[in-house]
Short mmCIF file of C-alpha atoms and ligand atoms in Angstrom, two decimals:
data_model
loop_
_atom_site.label_atom_id
_atom_site.label_comp_id
_atom_site.label_asym_id
_atom_site.label_seq_id
_atom_site.Cartn_x
_atom_site.Cartn_y
_atom_site.Cartn_z
CA MET A 1 14.52 -56.79 -39.15
CA ASN A 2 16.60 -59.53 -40.75
CA VAL A 3 14.70 -61.70 -43.24
CA THR A 4 16.70 -64.57 -44.34
CA ASN A 5 14.99 -67.09 -46.69
CA ARG A 6 15.35 -70.68 -45.90
CA LEU A 7 12.38 -71.30 -48.83
CA GLU A 8 13.35 -72.95 -52.24
CA PHE A 9 11.23 -69.85 -53.86
CA PRO A 10 12.25 -66.27 -53.79
CA THR A 11 10.45 -64.35 -51.20
CA ALA A 12 10.11 -60.84 -49.52
CA VAL A 13 8.25 -59.71 -46.51
CA HIS A 14 5.50 -56.58 -46.75
CA TRP A 15 4.40 -55.01 -43.19
CA HIS A 16 1.14 -54.39 -43.74
CA GLY A 17 -0.21 -51.33 -42.91
CA ILE A 18 2.71 -49.34 -41.78
CA ARG A 19 3.49 -46.18 -42.99
CA LEU A 20 7.27 -46.93 -43.37
CA GLU A 21 10.26 -45.97 -45.77
CA ASN A 22 9.14 -47.38 -49.21
CA ARG A 23 12.48 -49.08 -49.53
CA PHE A 24 11.46 -51.47 -46.94
CA ASP A 25 7.79 -52.24 -48.34
CA GLY A 26 8.93 -55.32 -49.57
CA VAL A 27 7.44 -55.48 -52.74
CA PRO A 28 9.44 -57.79 -54.92
CA GLY A 29 10.05 -55.44 -58.34
CA LEU A 30 8.40 -52.64 -56.85
CA THR A 31 10.79 -51.73 -53.62
CA GLN A 32 13.50 -54.47 -53.69
CA ASP A 33 14.64 -57.52 -55.64
CA PRO A 34 13.17 -60.83 -54.52
CA ILE A 35 15.25 -62.38 -51.69
CA ALA A 36 17.04 -65.25 -53.13
CA PRO A 37 16.80 -68.66 -51.45
CA GLY A 38 19.52 -68.44 -48.82
CA ASP A 39 19.97 -64.71 -48.98
CA THR A 40 19.13 -62.19 -46.20
CA PHE A 41 17.65 -58.72 -46.66
CA ARG A 42 17.53 -56.08 -44.13
CA TYR A 43 14.63 -54.25 -43.30
CA ARG A 44 14.33 -50.81 -41.39
CA ILE A 45 10.85 -50.43 -39.92
CA HIS A 46 9.46 -47.79 -37.63
CA PHE A 47 6.29 -47.32 -36.71
CA PRO A 48 4.33 -43.52 -36.83
CA ASP A 49 0.81 -45.10 -35.99
CA ALA A 50 -0.55 -46.84 -32.98
CA GLY A 51 -2.17 -49.99 -34.56
CA LEU A 52 -2.70 -53.48 -35.02
CA TYR A 53 -0.75 -54.65 -38.27
CA TRP A 54 0.82 -57.76 -40.03
CA TYR A 55 3.51 -58.93 -42.23
CA HIS A 56 3.63 -61.67 -44.73
CA PRO A 57 5.41 -62.58 -48.01
CA HIS A 58 4.29 -60.11 -51.10
CA HIS A 59 5.36 -62.97 -53.35
CA ARG A 60 3.01 -65.81 -54.44
CA GLU A 61 0.98 -65.11 -51.28
CA ASP A 62 -1.46 -67.48 -52.80
CA PHE A 63 0.92 -70.86 -51.15
CA GLN A 64 3.26 -68.57 -49.34
CA GLN A 65 1.18 -66.86 -46.76
CA ASP A 66 -1.58 -69.62 -47.06
CA LEU A 67 1.13 -72.03 -45.51
CA GLY A 68 1.72 -70.35 -42.49
CA LEU A 69 4.21 -67.41 -43.10
CA TYR A 70 2.10 -64.52 -41.36
CA GLY A 71 2.50 -62.95 -37.89
CA ASN A 72 1.01 -59.29 -36.06
CA LEU A 73 2.54 -56.69 -34.94
CA ARG A 74 0.95 -54.71 -32.68
CA VAL A 75 2.11 -51.05 -32.04
CA ASP A 76 0.74 -49.39 -28.30
CA ALA A 77 -0.20 -45.57 -28.01
CA ALA A 78 2.02 -44.23 -25.36
CA ASP A 79 -1.25 -42.95 -23.82
CA PRO A 80 -1.68 -46.00 -20.68
CA ASP A 81 -5.55 -45.23 -21.17
CA TYR A 82 -6.02 -45.55 -24.72
CA PHE A 83 -7.76 -48.36 -24.19
CA GLY A 84 -10.55 -49.17 -21.45
CA PRO A 85 -9.97 -51.54 -18.87
CA ALA A 86 -10.28 -55.23 -19.70
CA ASN A 87 -9.12 -58.09 -17.78
CA ARG A 88 -6.97 -59.70 -20.63
CA GLU A 89 -6.03 -59.33 -23.97
CA GLN A 90 -6.08 -62.01 -27.04
CA VAL A 91 -4.82 -61.92 -30.36
CA LEU A 92 -6.31 -64.04 -32.90
CA MET A 93 -5.19 -64.62 -36.31
CA LEU A 94 -7.96 -66.04 -38.25
CA ASP A 95 -7.45 -68.17 -41.21
CA ASP A 96 -8.55 -71.20 -43.29
CA LEU A 97 -6.57 -74.38 -44.90
CA LEU A 98 -7.71 -76.45 -48.19
CA VAL A 99 -7.39 -80.20 -47.11
CA GLY A 100 -8.04 -83.02 -49.02
CA GLU A 101 -8.14 -86.61 -48.15
CA GLY A 102 -4.58 -87.16 -49.28
CA GLY A 103 -3.51 -83.80 -47.21
CA LEU A 104 -3.56 -80.35 -48.57
CA VAL A 105 -5.04 -79.76 -51.96
CA PRO A 106 -2.36 -78.67 -54.11
CA PHE A 107 -0.70 -75.70 -55.08
CA GLY A 108 0.36 -74.20 -58.65
CA ARG A 109 4.20 -74.19 -58.97
CA GLU A 110 3.87 -71.72 -62.03
CA ALA A 111 0.42 -70.00 -61.31
CA ALA A 112 -2.06 -69.71 -58.70
CA THR A 113 -4.72 -72.28 -58.56
CA HIS A 114 -8.15 -71.16 -57.63
CA ALA A 115 -7.99 -67.82 -60.10
CA LEU A 116 -12.00 -67.37 -59.90
CA MET A 117 -12.55 -67.16 -56.29
CA GLY A 118 -9.74 -67.45 -54.49
CA ARG A 119 -8.40 -70.88 -52.35
CA PHE A 120 -11.31 -71.19 -49.77
CA GLY A 121 -9.92 -73.60 -47.29
CA ASN A 122 -12.27 -76.29 -45.11
CA LEU A 123 -10.36 -76.08 -42.12
CA LEU A 124 -10.94 -72.56 -39.90
CA LEU A 125 -7.80 -72.01 -38.13
CA VAL A 126 -7.32 -69.32 -35.23
CA ASN A 127 -3.65 -68.66 -34.56
CA GLY A 128 -2.52 -71.66 -36.97
CA GLU A 129 -4.80 -74.29 -35.17
CA PRO A 130 -8.60 -75.91 -35.49
CA GLU A 131 -9.93 -75.68 -32.02
CA TYR A 132 -9.37 -72.06 -30.06
CA ARG A 133 -9.70 -72.26 -26.55
CA LEU A 134 -10.03 -69.70 -23.66
CA THR A 135 -10.97 -70.03 -20.06
CA VAL A 136 -12.23 -67.10 -18.44
CA ALA A 137 -13.86 -66.25 -15.12
CA ARG A 138 -17.65 -65.04 -15.36
CA GLY A 139 -17.59 -61.07 -15.98
CA GLU A 140 -14.62 -60.85 -17.43
CA VAL A 141 -13.82 -58.55 -20.23
CA VAL A 142 -11.69 -59.66 -23.00
CA ARG A 143 -10.10 -57.32 -25.52
CA PHE A 144 -9.77 -59.38 -29.11
CA PHE A 145 -7.05 -58.27 -31.46
CA LEU A 146 -8.57 -59.77 -34.86
CA THR A 147 -6.70 -60.02 -38.21
CA ASN A 148 -7.84 -62.05 -40.88
CA VAL A 149 -4.89 -63.84 -42.69
CA SER A 150 -6.94 -65.91 -45.01
CA ASN A 151 -6.34 -66.18 -48.91
CA THR A 152 -9.87 -65.05 -49.96
CA ARG A 153 -12.80 -65.66 -46.91
CA THR A 154 -14.57 -62.78 -45.55
CA PHE A 155 -15.32 -63.51 -41.71
CA ASN A 156 -18.41 -63.09 -39.84
CA LEU A 157 -17.68 -63.50 -36.12
CA SER A 158 -19.38 -63.84 -33.20
CA PHE A 159 -18.95 -64.97 -29.75
CA GLY A 160 -22.20 -67.13 -28.48
CA GLY A 161 -24.30 -63.90 -28.09
CA ALA A 162 -21.81 -62.21 -25.33
CA PRO A 163 -22.01 -58.01 -26.29
CA ILE A 164 -19.46 -57.04 -28.62
CA LYS A 165 -17.75 -53.10 -28.67
CA LEU A 166 -16.13 -52.39 -31.50
CA VAL A 167 -13.11 -50.30 -30.36
CA ALA A 168 -10.63 -50.18 -33.45
CA SER A 169 -9.60 -51.14 -36.71
CA ASP A 170 -6.48 -51.54 -39.17
CA VAL A 171 -4.68 -47.99 -38.04
CA GLY A 172 -6.12 -46.72 -34.76
CA ARG A 173 -9.46 -46.45 -33.06
CA PHE A 174 -13.13 -45.28 -34.08
CA GLU A 175 -14.48 -42.12 -33.64
CA ARG A 176 -16.11 -43.72 -31.01
CA GLN A 177 -17.19 -46.95 -29.63
CA ALA A 178 -20.16 -49.08 -31.05
CA TRP A 179 -22.40 -52.09 -29.95
CA VAL A 180 -21.98 -54.61 -33.13
CA ASP A 181 -23.80 -57.98 -33.25
CA SER A 182 -20.84 -59.87 -35.43
CA VAL A 183 -17.42 -58.35 -36.75
CA VAL A 184 -16.99 -58.88 -40.22
CA LEU A 185 -13.44 -58.95 -41.62
CA ALA A 186 -12.36 -59.40 -44.94
CA PRO A 187 -8.67 -60.76 -45.99
CA ALA A 188 -6.14 -58.30 -44.56
CA GLU A 189 -8.87 -56.18 -42.04
CA ARG A 190 -7.93 -56.08 -38.71
CA TYR A 191 -10.62 -54.83 -35.81
CA VAL A 192 -10.44 -54.80 -32.04
CA VAL A 193 -13.38 -55.65 -30.17
CA GLU A 194 -14.00 -55.98 -26.49
CA VAL A 195 -16.05 -58.86 -25.13
CA ARG A 196 -17.91 -59.34 -22.04
CA PHE A 197 -18.69 -62.91 -20.82
CA ASP A 198 -21.17 -63.09 -17.78
CA GLU A 199 -22.81 -65.87 -18.66
CA PRO A 200 -21.07 -69.23 -17.13
CA GLY A 201 -20.69 -72.06 -19.44
CA GLU A 202 -19.76 -72.01 -23.07
CA ALA A 203 -19.32 -69.18 -25.51
CA ARG A 204 -18.72 -70.58 -29.06
CA LEU A 205 -16.57 -68.71 -31.38
CA VAL A 206 -18.66 -68.77 -34.78
CA ASN A 207 -18.66 -67.63 -38.14
CA ARG A 208 -22.15 -67.31 -39.49
CA VAL A 209 -22.57 -66.69 -42.93
CA ARG A 210 -24.93 -67.17 -45.81
CA ALA A 211 -23.57 -69.50 -48.65
CA ILE A 212 -25.18 -70.47 -51.92
CA ASP A 213 -26.30 -73.58 -53.50
CA HIS A 214 -24.47 -72.58 -56.83
CA VAL A 215 -26.38 -75.76 -59.18
CA TYR A 216 -30.07 -74.90 -57.37
CA GLY A 217 -29.54 -71.08 -56.74
CA ASN A 218 -30.92 -71.48 -53.29
CA TYR A 219 -29.16 -69.61 -50.08
CA PHE A 220 -28.31 -71.57 -46.73
CA PRO A 221 -27.18 -70.36 -43.58
CA ASP A 222 -23.68 -72.42 -43.01
CA GLU A 223 -21.94 -72.04 -39.38
CA THR A 224 -18.64 -72.68 -38.43
CA VAL A 225 -17.36 -73.26 -34.91
CA LEU A 226 -13.92 -72.13 -34.52
CA GLY A 227 -13.40 -72.61 -30.86
CA ALA A 228 -14.75 -71.80 -27.43
CA VAL A 229 -14.46 -69.43 -24.29
CA ALA A 230 -15.40 -71.26 -21.19
CA VAL A 231 -16.83 -69.29 -18.39
CA THR A 232 -16.43 -70.47 -14.98
CA GLY A 233 -18.58 -69.84 -12.34
CA GLU A 234 -16.10 -67.63 -10.28
CA PRO A 235 -16.63 -63.65 -10.32
CA ALA A 236 -13.92 -61.66 -12.56
CA SER A 237 -11.37 -59.24 -10.26
CA PRO A 238 -11.68 -56.78 -10.83
CA ASN A 239 -15.07 -56.27 -12.03
CA HIS A 240 -14.89 -54.03 -15.09
CA GLU A 241 -18.71 -54.27 -15.73
CA ALA A 242 -19.61 -50.53 -15.13
CA SER A 243 -16.72 -49.48 -17.59
CA PHE A 244 -17.91 -52.02 -20.18
CA ARG A 245 -21.35 -50.71 -20.27
CA GLU A 246 -20.08 -47.35 -21.24
CA LEU A 247 -19.26 -46.51 -24.94
CA ARG A 248 -16.24 -43.91 -24.97
CA GLY A 249 -15.75 -41.53 -27.46
CA HIS A 250 -12.31 -40.96 -28.78
CA PRO A 251 -11.67 -37.39 -29.09
CA ASP A 252 -8.42 -37.63 -30.14
CA VAL A 253 -9.11 -39.63 -33.15
CA ALA A 254 -12.03 -37.20 -34.01
CA THR A 255 -9.44 -33.81 -33.83
CA ASP A 256 -6.77 -35.82 -36.12
CA ILE A 257 -9.66 -36.55 -38.69
CA ASP A 258 -10.53 -32.61 -38.20
CA ALA A 259 -7.70 -31.53 -40.49
CA TYR A 260 -9.80 -33.31 -43.66
CA ARG A 261 -13.71 -32.87 -42.76
CA ASP A 262 -13.55 -30.00 -45.18
CA GLU A 263 -12.36 -32.23 -47.87
CA PHE A 264 -15.13 -34.78 -47.55
CA ASP A 265 -17.76 -32.96 -50.04
CA ARG A 266 -14.91 -32.48 -52.41
CA PRO A 267 -15.22 -33.66 -56.08
CA VAL A 268 -14.10 -37.49 -56.88
CA ASP A 269 -10.61 -37.19 -58.07
CA HIS A 270 -10.06 -40.92 -59.27
CA ARG A 271 -12.58 -43.63 -60.26
CA LEU A 272 -11.66 -47.10 -60.54
CA LEU A 273 -14.16 -50.17 -61.62
CA LEU A 274 -13.31 -53.54 -60.25
CA THR A 275 -14.05 -56.10 -62.94
CA LEU A 276 -13.43 -59.53 -64.64
CA GLU A 277 -12.37 -60.55 -67.95
CA LEU A 278 -12.66 -64.16 -68.82
CA GLY A 279 -10.18 -66.26 -71.86
CA ARG A 280 -11.33 -69.01 -72.81
CA LEU A 281 -12.22 -71.62 -69.64
CA PRO A 282 -12.09 -75.26 -69.61
CA ASP A 283 -15.10 -76.49 -71.12
CA PRO A 284 -18.06 -77.19 -68.58
CA LEU A 285 -16.77 -73.71 -67.07
CA GLU A 286 -18.38 -71.56 -69.25
CA PRO A 287 -22.04 -72.08 -69.26
CA LEU A 288 -22.06 -72.91 -65.50
CA LEU A 289 -20.74 -69.32 -64.93
CA ASN A 290 -23.23 -67.70 -67.01
CA LEU A 291 -26.20 -69.94 -65.15
CA ASP A 292 -24.27 -68.54 -62.13
CA ARG A 293 -25.01 -64.98 -62.92
CA SER A 294 -28.31 -64.84 -61.64
CA PHE A 295 -27.75 -65.97 -58.29
CA PHE A 296 -24.98 -63.95 -55.69
CA ASN A 297 -23.97 -63.14 -52.78
CA PRO A 298 -22.62 -59.32 -52.35
CA VAL A 299 -20.36 -61.41 -50.30
CA GLU A 300 -18.60 -64.59 -51.26
CA TRP A 301 -18.56 -66.14 -47.51
CA SER A 302 -17.55 -69.72 -48.96
CA GLY A 303 -16.69 -71.97 -51.30
CA THR A 304 -19.31 -73.14 -52.81
CA MET A 305 -18.37 -73.79 -56.36
CA PRO A 306 -14.96 -75.69 -55.32
CA ARG A 307 -14.65 -77.49 -58.70
CA MET A 308 -15.13 -74.64 -61.24
CA ASN A 309 -12.76 -72.69 -59.10
CA TRP A 310 -10.01 -75.46 -58.87
CA VAL A 311 -9.57 -75.72 -62.73
CA THR A 312 -9.27 -71.52 -63.27
CA THR A 313 -5.78 -70.57 -63.16
CA ALA A 314 -4.39 -66.80 -63.68
CA GLY A 315 -4.25 -67.80 -67.42
CA PRO A 316 -7.77 -67.18 -68.50
CA VAL A 317 -8.77 -65.35 -65.61
CA ARG A 318 -7.88 -61.77 -65.57
CA TRP A 319 -9.56 -59.43 -62.39
CA VAL A 320 -8.98 -55.81 -63.58
CA LEU A 321 -8.89 -52.44 -61.45
CA ARG A 322 -10.19 -50.25 -64.38
CA ASP A 323 -9.69 -46.40 -64.23
CA LEU A 324 -12.99 -44.67 -65.46
CA ASP A 325 -11.56 -41.80 -66.58
CA THR A 326 -8.77 -42.89 -68.73
CA GLY A 327 -9.93 -46.73 -69.50
CA LEU A 328 -6.43 -47.64 -68.48
CA GLU A 329 -5.82 -50.98 -66.59
CA ASN A 330 -4.18 -52.27 -63.46
CA ASP A 331 -0.36 -51.83 -64.07
CA ALA A 332 -0.90 -49.37 -66.82
CA ILE A 333 -2.73 -47.03 -64.66
CA ASP A 334 0.03 -44.20 -63.38
CA TRP A 335 -1.73 -41.85 -61.00
CA ARG A 336 0.95 -39.00 -59.44
CA PHE A 337 0.33 -37.40 -56.26
CA ARG A 338 2.76 -35.42 -54.13
CA ARG A 339 3.14 -35.60 -50.47
CA GLY A 340 0.34 -33.53 -48.29
CA ASP A 341 -2.08 -34.17 -51.01
CA VAL A 342 -5.38 -35.19 -50.34
CA VAL A 343 -7.79 -36.88 -52.78
CA LYS A 344 -10.99 -38.79 -52.93
CA ILE A 345 -11.10 -42.18 -54.75
CA ARG A 346 -14.51 -43.81 -56.02
CA LEU A 347 -14.22 -47.50 -55.92
CA ARG A 348 -17.08 -49.45 -57.74
CA ASN A 349 -17.33 -53.41 -57.68
CA ASP A 350 -18.90 -53.94 -60.94
CA ARG A 351 -22.04 -55.65 -60.63
CA GLY A 352 -22.53 -57.09 -64.21
CA ALA A 353 -19.12 -58.95 -63.74
CA VAL A 354 -19.36 -62.69 -65.16
CA HIS A 355 -18.27 -64.04 -61.51
CA ALA A 356 -19.27 -60.76 -59.55
CA MET A 357 -17.25 -60.81 -55.66
CA GLN A 358 -16.23 -58.94 -53.14
CA HIS A 359 -12.70 -57.32 -53.28
CA PRO A 360 -10.74 -56.40 -50.22
CA VAL A 361 -8.92 -53.54 -51.61
CA HIS A 362 -5.74 -52.43 -49.77
CA ILE A 363 -3.68 -49.26 -50.29
CA HIS A 364 0.37 -49.23 -49.38
CA GLY A 365 2.23 -47.08 -47.30
CA GLN A 366 -0.59 -43.91 -46.46
CA ARG A 367 -4.07 -44.20 -44.54
CA PHE A 368 -7.45 -43.57 -45.73
CA LEU A 369 -10.98 -42.93 -44.41
CA VAL A 370 -14.19 -44.63 -46.02
CA LEU A 371 -16.31 -41.57 -46.36
CA ALA A 372 -19.21 -43.42 -47.41
CA ARG A 373 -20.79 -46.63 -48.70
CA ASP A 374 -23.49 -46.77 -51.79
CA GLY A 375 -23.58 -42.95 -51.32
CA VAL A 376 -24.28 -43.10 -47.99
CA PRO A 377 -21.90 -41.07 -45.54
CA ASN A 378 -19.92 -42.85 -42.79
CA ASP A 379 -20.79 -41.40 -39.28
CA ASN A 380 -18.05 -43.03 -37.37
CA LEU A 381 -15.00 -42.90 -38.97
CA VAL A 382 -11.38 -44.48 -38.80
CA TRP A 383 -8.08 -44.83 -40.46
CA LYS A 384 -8.15 -47.81 -42.68
CA ASP A 385 -6.13 -49.75 -44.96
CA THR A 386 -8.17 -52.47 -46.39
CA VAL A 387 -11.96 -51.72 -47.20
CA LEU A 388 -14.24 -54.47 -48.23
CA LEU A 389 -16.13 -53.40 -51.52
CA PRO A 390 -19.22 -56.19 -51.63
CA ALA A 391 -20.10 -56.76 -55.29
CA GLY A 392 -22.26 -54.48 -56.92
CA SER A 393 -21.28 -51.92 -54.18
CA THR A 394 -19.40 -48.45 -54.35
CA ALA A 395 -16.94 -46.82 -51.60
CA ASP A 396 -15.93 -43.64 -51.31
CA LEU A 397 -12.30 -43.15 -50.20
CA LEU A 398 -10.52 -39.95 -48.65
CA LEU A 399 -6.88 -40.64 -49.35
CA GLU A 400 -4.20 -39.12 -47.13
CA LEU A 401 -0.71 -38.59 -49.09
CA SER A 402 1.56 -38.70 -46.33
CA ASN A 403 4.48 -40.92 -47.47
CA PRO A 404 6.32 -40.28 -50.69
CA GLY A 405 7.44 -43.46 -52.58
CA ARG A 406 5.95 -45.74 -55.51
CA TRP A 407 3.06 -47.90 -53.77
CA MET A 408 0.94 -50.64 -54.84
CA LEU A 409 -2.77 -50.33 -54.30
CA HIS A 410 -4.47 -53.84 -54.85
CA CYS A 411 -7.02 -56.67 -53.96
CA HIS A 412 -5.81 -58.57 -51.08
CA ILE A 413 -7.38 -62.04 -52.28
CA ALA A 414 -4.06 -63.74 -52.98
CA GLU A 415 -5.32 -65.32 -56.30
CA HIS A 416 -6.78 -61.84 -57.14
CA LEU A 417 -3.47 -60.17 -57.03
CA GLU A 418 -1.56 -63.13 -58.81
CA SER A 419 -4.15 -62.67 -62.03
CA GLY A 420 -3.50 -58.70 -62.36
CA MET A 421 -5.76 -57.00 -59.82
CA LYS A 422 -3.04 -54.34 -58.94
CA MET A 423 -1.62 -50.96 -59.73
CA VAL A 424 0.86 -48.66 -58.53
CA PHE A 425 0.83 -44.78 -57.85
CA ASP A 426 3.73 -42.40 -57.14
CA VAL A 427 3.54 -39.91 -54.53
CA ALA A 428 6.30 -36.95 -55.02
CA ALA A 429 7.97 -35.28 -51.83
CA GLY A 430 5.98 -32.81 -50.48
CA PRO A 431 4.86 -30.98 -47.38
CA PRO A 432 4.04 -33.13 -44.51
CA PRO A 433 0.17 -34.10 -44.23
CA ARG A 434 -1.98 -31.63 -42.54
CA ALA A 435 -2.52 -33.91 -39.74
CA GLU A 436 0.87 -32.94 -38.88
CA ARG A 437 1.49 -29.49 -39.40
CA GLY A 438 0.31 -28.89 -35.80
CA GLY A 439 -3.22 -29.29 -35.63
CA VAL A 440 -3.75 -26.15 -37.68
CA VAL A 441 -6.66 -26.50 -40.27
CA PRO A 442 -5.46 -24.87 -43.47
CA THR A 443 -8.75 -22.23 -44.65
CA ARG A 444 -10.07 -22.23 -47.75
CA GLN A 445 -10.04 -18.73 -49.95
CA ALA A 446 -13.13 -16.93 -49.71
CA PRO A 447 -15.29 -17.79 -53.39
CU1 C2O B 501 -0.95 -57.13 -47.03
CU2 C2O B 501 -0.02 -55.71 -50.78
O1 C2O B 501 -0.32 -56.37 -49.27
CU1 CU B 502 -10.79 -59.44 -55.37
#
């Protein structure tokens, strides 16, 4: 992939979720020098895992990605039966854009604006357009490949009441398919769902969330239409109703995970607290923020404090990953692993932070399982590269170290990354990961 930079800013392209060679990971200052305006960088990328990936600049994402620099990469498995039958497939990239009366609300040249909550847009976009349209025959099964490419917005998507079957996420399929009412996607997360439209008419693609009135501390429902699927009276052919009704298991996924089940109960290896440090803020903000502490959503679904948010830049706002065992923070953290290691990482999102909100945490170059949330084990696993942590919540990740190099772990809210919420870990050379050792599960020595 030859990337030529025709911007007037330095840049680099990150291939999100792909377990590629470290030197092509696209992180300026870590894996490469930024690509200067006019220059070209050649990325050599290989694709070890089927899944839905995406690429975006890894330099000032807050404006480069927000202005449209993103795309999907879909890696299909060799197995023709990997997904169930569907009448069609649709790739949807979900985004938002912040538009004011005079056009786009300006971005910061030297530093990101909206450092507190991230830049929420007021115009929702599907594949860069404000109104998504699709026409299907009655009874069609559509497989949607969903990616959230927004700076900070978490979506809660549904298809006008049509049944939704959850099939896959970031790095492949779930252990088994499941019915869901809606799909929650944090920035950088991907989901593959199948939807059957059996009612003629219009099924609206809706983002349904719960917002907060920060002045009065009330919650109010907030619903935005992203587009619509027109369902004609014509019956779909072929008719996939029978196969759609069935929830399939994915035994090959479960087998791949089997190599790690004896590590699910291992002690926690590393603990990270996600929190916030505030310097001096412009005057009216401080008391407002303190007042705001008593009202909060575990997920900040929409930008309901726009003015307060805008004036905050990365200067006074410092989002923090704190290693609870060493006390070190962000770039000072120095985790070292060896290829073939398996570790448990506990992430806790500090409910007590002055502005607690959710953080989508992304790990480069590896894959992980979300074993448990708030102590409740997850009984339908899927390999992930990004996990959403609502405010006040805890998640236990089992991280498979399969890929040597220097890799990032960071919050995928563009403005939080710009205000420090990132760290680097090191993976030295070592044996291949267990899942690649011919399916042999290493046995432990008897005590
Ligand atoms: Cu999608 Cu470090 O990024
Ligand atoms: Cu964050």
